[in-house]
Short mmCIF file of C-alpha atoms and ligand atoms in Angstrom, two decimals:
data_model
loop_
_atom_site.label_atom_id
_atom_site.label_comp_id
_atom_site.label_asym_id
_atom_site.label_seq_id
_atom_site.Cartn_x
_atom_site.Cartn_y
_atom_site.Cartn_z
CA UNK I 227 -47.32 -0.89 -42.51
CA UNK I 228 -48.73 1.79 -40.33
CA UNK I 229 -48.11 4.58 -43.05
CA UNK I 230 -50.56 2.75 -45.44
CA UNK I 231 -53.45 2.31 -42.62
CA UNK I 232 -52.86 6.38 -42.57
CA UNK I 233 -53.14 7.15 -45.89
CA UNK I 234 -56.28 5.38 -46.20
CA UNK I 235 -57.89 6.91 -43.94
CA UNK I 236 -56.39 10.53 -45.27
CA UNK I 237 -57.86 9.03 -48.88
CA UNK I 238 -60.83 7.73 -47.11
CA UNK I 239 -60.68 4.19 -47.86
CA UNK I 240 -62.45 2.73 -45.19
CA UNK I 241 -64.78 0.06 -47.05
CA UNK I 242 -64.78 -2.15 -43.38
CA UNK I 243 -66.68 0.74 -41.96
CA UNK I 244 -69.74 -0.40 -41.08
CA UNK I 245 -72.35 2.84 -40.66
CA UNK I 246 -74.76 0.41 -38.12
CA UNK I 247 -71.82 -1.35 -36.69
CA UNK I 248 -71.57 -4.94 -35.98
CA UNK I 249 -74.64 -7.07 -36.21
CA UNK I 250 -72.82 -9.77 -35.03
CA UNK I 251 -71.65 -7.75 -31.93
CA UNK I 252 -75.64 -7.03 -31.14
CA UNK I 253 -76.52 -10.80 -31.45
CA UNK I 254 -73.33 -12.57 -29.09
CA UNK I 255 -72.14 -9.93 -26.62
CA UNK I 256 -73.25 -10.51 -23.12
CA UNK I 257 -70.85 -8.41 -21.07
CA UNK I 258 -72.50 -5.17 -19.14
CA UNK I 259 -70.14 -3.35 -16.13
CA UNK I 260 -66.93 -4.46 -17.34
CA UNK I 261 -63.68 -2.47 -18.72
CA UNK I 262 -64.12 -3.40 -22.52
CA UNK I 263 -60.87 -3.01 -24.70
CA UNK I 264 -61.69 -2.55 -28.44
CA UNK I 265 -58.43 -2.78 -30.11
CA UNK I 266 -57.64 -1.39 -33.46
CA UNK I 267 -61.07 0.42 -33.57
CA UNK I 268 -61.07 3.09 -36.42
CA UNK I 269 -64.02 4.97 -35.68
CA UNK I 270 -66.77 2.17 -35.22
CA UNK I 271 -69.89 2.58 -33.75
CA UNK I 272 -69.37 -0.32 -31.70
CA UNK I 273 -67.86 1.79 -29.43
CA UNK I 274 -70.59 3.83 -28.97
CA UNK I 275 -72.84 0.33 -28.63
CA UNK I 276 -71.14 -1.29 -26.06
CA UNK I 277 -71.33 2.15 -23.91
CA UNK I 278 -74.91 1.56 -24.17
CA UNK I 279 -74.97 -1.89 -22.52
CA UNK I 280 -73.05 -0.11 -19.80
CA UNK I 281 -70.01 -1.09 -20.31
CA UNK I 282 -66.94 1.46 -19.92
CA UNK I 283 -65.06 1.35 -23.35
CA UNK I 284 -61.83 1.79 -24.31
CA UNK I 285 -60.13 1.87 -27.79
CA UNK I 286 -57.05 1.99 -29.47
CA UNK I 287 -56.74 3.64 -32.97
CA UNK I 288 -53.71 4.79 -35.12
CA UNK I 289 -54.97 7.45 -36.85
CA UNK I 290 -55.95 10.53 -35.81
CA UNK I 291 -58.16 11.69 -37.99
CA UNK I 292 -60.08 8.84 -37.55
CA UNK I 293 -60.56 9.64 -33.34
CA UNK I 294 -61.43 12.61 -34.21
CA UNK I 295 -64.36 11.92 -36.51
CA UNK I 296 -65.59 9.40 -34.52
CA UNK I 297 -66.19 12.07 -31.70
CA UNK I 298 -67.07 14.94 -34.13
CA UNK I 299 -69.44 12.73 -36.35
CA UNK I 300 -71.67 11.30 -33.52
CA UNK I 301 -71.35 15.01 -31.54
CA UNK I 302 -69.48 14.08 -28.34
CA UNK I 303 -68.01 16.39 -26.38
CA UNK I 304 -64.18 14.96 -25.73
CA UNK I 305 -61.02 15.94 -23.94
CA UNK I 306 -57.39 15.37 -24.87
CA UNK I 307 -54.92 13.88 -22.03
CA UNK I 308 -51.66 13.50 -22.85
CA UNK I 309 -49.32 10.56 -22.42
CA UNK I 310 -47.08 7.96 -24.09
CA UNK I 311 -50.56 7.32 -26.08
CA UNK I 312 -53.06 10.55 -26.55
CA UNK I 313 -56.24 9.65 -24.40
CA UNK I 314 -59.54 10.87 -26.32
CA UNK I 315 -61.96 11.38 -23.17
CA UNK I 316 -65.48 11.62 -23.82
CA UNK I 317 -66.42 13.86 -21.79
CA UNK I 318 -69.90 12.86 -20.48
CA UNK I 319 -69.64 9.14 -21.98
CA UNK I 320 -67.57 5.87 -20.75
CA UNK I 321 -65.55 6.45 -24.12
CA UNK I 322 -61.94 6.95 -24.26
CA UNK I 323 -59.72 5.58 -27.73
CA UNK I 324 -56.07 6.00 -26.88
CA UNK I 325 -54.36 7.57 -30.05
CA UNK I 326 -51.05 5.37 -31.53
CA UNK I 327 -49.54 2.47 -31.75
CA UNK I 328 -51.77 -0.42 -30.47
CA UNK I 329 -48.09 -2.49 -29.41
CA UNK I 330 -47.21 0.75 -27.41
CA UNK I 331 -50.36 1.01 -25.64
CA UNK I 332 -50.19 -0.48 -22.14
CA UNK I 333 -53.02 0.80 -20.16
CA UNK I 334 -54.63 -2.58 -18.49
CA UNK I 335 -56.13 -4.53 -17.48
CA UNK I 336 -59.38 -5.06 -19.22
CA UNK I 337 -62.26 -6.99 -18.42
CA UNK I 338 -63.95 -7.72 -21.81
CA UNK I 339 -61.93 -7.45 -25.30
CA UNK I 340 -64.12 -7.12 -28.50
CA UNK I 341 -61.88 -7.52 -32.15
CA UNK I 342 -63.57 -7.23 -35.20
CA UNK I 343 -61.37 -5.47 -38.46
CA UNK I 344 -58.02 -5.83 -35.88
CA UNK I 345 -56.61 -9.88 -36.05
CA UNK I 346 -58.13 -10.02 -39.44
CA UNK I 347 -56.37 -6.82 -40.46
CA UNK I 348 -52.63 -7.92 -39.68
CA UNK I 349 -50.76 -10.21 -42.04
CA UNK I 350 -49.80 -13.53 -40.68
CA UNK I 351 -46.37 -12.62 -39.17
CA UNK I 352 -47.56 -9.78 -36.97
CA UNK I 353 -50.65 -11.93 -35.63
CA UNK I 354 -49.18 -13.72 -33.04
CA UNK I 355 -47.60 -10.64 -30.81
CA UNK I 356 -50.76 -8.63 -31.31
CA UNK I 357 -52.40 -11.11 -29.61
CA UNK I 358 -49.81 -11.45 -26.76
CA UNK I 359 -49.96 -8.35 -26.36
CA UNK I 360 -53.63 -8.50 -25.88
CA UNK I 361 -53.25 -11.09 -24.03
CA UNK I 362 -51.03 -8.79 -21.40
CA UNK I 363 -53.89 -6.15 -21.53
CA UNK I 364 -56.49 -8.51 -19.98
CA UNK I 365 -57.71 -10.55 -16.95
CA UNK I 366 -57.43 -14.41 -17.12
CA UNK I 367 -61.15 -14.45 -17.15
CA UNK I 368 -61.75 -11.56 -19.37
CA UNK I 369 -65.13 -11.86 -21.78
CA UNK I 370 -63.96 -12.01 -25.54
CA UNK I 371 -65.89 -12.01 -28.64
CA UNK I 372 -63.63 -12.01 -32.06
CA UNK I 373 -64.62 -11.63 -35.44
CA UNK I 374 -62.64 -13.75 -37.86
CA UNK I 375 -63.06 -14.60 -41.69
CA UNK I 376 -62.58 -17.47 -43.86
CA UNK I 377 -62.14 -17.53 -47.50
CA UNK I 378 -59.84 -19.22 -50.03
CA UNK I 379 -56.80 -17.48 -50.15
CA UNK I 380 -55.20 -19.24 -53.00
CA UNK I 381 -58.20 -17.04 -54.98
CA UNK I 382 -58.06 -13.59 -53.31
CA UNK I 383 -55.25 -11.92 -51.02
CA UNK I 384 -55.93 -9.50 -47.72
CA UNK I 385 -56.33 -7.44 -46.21
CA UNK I 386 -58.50 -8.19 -44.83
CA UNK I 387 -56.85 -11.56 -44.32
CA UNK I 388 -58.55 -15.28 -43.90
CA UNK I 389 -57.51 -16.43 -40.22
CA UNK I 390 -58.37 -20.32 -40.01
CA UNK I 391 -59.90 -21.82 -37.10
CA UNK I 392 -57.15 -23.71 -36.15
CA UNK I 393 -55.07 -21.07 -35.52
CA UNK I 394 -57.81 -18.76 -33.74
CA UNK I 395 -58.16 -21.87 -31.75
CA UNK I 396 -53.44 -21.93 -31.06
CA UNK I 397 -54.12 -18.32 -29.79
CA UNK I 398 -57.32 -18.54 -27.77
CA UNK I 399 -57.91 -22.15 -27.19
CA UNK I 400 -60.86 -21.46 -24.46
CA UNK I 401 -62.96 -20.06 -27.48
CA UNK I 402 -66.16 -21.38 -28.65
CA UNK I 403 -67.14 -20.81 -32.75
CA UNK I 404 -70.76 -19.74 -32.09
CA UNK I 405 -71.66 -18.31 -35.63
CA UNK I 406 -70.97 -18.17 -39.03
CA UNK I 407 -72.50 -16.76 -42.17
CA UNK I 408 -71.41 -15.84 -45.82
CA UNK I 409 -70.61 -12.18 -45.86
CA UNK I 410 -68.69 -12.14 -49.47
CA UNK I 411 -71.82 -9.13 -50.21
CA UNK I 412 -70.13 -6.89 -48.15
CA UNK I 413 -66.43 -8.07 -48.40
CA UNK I 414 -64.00 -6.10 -50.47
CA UNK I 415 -65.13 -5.25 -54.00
CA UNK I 416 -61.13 -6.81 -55.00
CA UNK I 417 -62.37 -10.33 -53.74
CA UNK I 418 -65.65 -10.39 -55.70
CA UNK I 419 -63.53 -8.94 -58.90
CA UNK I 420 -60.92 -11.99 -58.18
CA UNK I 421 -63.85 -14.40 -58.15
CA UNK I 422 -64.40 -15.40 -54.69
CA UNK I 423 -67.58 -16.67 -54.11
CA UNK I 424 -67.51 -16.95 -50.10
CA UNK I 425 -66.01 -15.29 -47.27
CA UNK I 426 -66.98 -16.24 -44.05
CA UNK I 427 -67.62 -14.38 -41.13
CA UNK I 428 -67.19 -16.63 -38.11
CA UNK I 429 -67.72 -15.21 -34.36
CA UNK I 430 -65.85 -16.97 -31.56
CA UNK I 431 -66.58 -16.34 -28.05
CA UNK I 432 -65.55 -17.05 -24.37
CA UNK I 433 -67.02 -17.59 -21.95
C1 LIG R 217 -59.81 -2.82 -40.84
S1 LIG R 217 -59.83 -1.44 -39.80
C2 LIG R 217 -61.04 -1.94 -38.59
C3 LIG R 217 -61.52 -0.83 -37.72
C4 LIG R 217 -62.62 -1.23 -36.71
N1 LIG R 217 -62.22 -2.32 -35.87
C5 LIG R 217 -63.92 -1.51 -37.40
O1 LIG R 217 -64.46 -2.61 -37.23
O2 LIG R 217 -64.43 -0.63 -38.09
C6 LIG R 217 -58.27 -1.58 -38.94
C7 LIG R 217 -57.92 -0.35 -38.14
O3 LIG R 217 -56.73 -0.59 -37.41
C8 LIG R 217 -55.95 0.58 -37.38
N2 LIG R 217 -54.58 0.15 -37.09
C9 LIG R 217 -53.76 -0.56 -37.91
N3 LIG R 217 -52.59 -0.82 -37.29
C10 LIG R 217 -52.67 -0.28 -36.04
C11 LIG R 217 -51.79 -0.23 -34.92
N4 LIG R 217 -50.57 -0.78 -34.97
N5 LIG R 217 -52.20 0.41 -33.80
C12 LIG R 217 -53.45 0.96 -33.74
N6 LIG R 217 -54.33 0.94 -34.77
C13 LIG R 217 -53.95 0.33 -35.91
C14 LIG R 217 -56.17 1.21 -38.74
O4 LIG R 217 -55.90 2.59 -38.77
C15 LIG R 217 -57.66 0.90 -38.97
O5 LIG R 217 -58.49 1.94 -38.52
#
């Protein structure tokens, strides 16, 4: 499981990488001055977003090569700290990404958690101690805003996978659905090919 998320990015396959980042995350986020955890984050701009709405950022990524462009590619200065995850410090920024395994990362608690690409990237059995163990990482009241998708899965197969709203709603159930929109355009080329004709994007948030 983890190999394969490696070798795409050493084969750059990294279609969910969104150049702008999130538009969604620009429209709903609300939190400023909180401890933000941005789990499974590649090498989004989000990130780099967030920071900006003064927020201190922190995320979790398991491939090295992609911290590292993420901090070379947008030209910030960084420091390595070493520990049972590497800690990417930007140096003059609110930035860290913790290098590894997400389920061995323990440094909480967070005020804010932002997923989009993470619960929608794990098949079904992994989902539900991912988000325990997010769950662990944050305050009861912590600010979340989670990017899901729909589609029919009896047409096309993830990742990244279709995560209905009634189980969003088993692991979260203080979240509100807020937004949705058709985002099959910019979905993987292999759903379009397989003749899907909608995938939905759907933000849920809390408060
Ligand atoms: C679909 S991408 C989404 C990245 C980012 N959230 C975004 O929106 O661009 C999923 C990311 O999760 C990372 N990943 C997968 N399993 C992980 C794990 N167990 N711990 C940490 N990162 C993981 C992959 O390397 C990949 O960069």
């Amino acid at each position: 499981m983890t190999e394969s998320w490696l070798e795409r990015w050493q084969e750059g396959r990294t279609g969910w990488h969104e150049s702008e980042g999130n538009a969604s995350l620009r429209k709903h986020w609300t939190a400023s001055g909180t401890r933000v955890l941005v789990p499974l984050c590649g090498k989004t701009q989000d990130l780099i977003w967030l920071e900006r709405q003064g927020n201190d950022v922190t995320g979790v990524e398991l491939s090295e090569l992609a911290v590292r462009a993420f901090f070379d590619e947008n030209e910030i200065a960084y420091s390595c700290v070493e520990g049972a995850l590497t800690a990417y410090r930007a140096n003059d920024r609110a930035i860290t990404i913790y290098c590894g395994d997400y389920f061995s990362f323990s440094d909480g608690p967070f005020d804010a958690y932002y997923d989009r690409g993470a619960l929608v990237a794990l098949p079904a059995d992994i989902r539900r101690s991912y988000v325990e163990h997010s769950r662990s990482l944050l305050n009861a009241d912590a600010t979340k805003l989670i990017i899901s998708l729909e589609y029919d899965e009896s047409i096309a197969t993830g990742p990244p996978f279709s995560v209905p709203a009634s189980e969003i709603l088993e692991y979260w159930s203080e979240l509100c659905r807020v937004d949705a929109y058709d985002d099959i355009e910019n979905g993987p080329p292999k759903f379009r090919d397989a003749g899907l004709a909608m995938m939905l994007e759907v933000i849920w948030r809390y408060p």
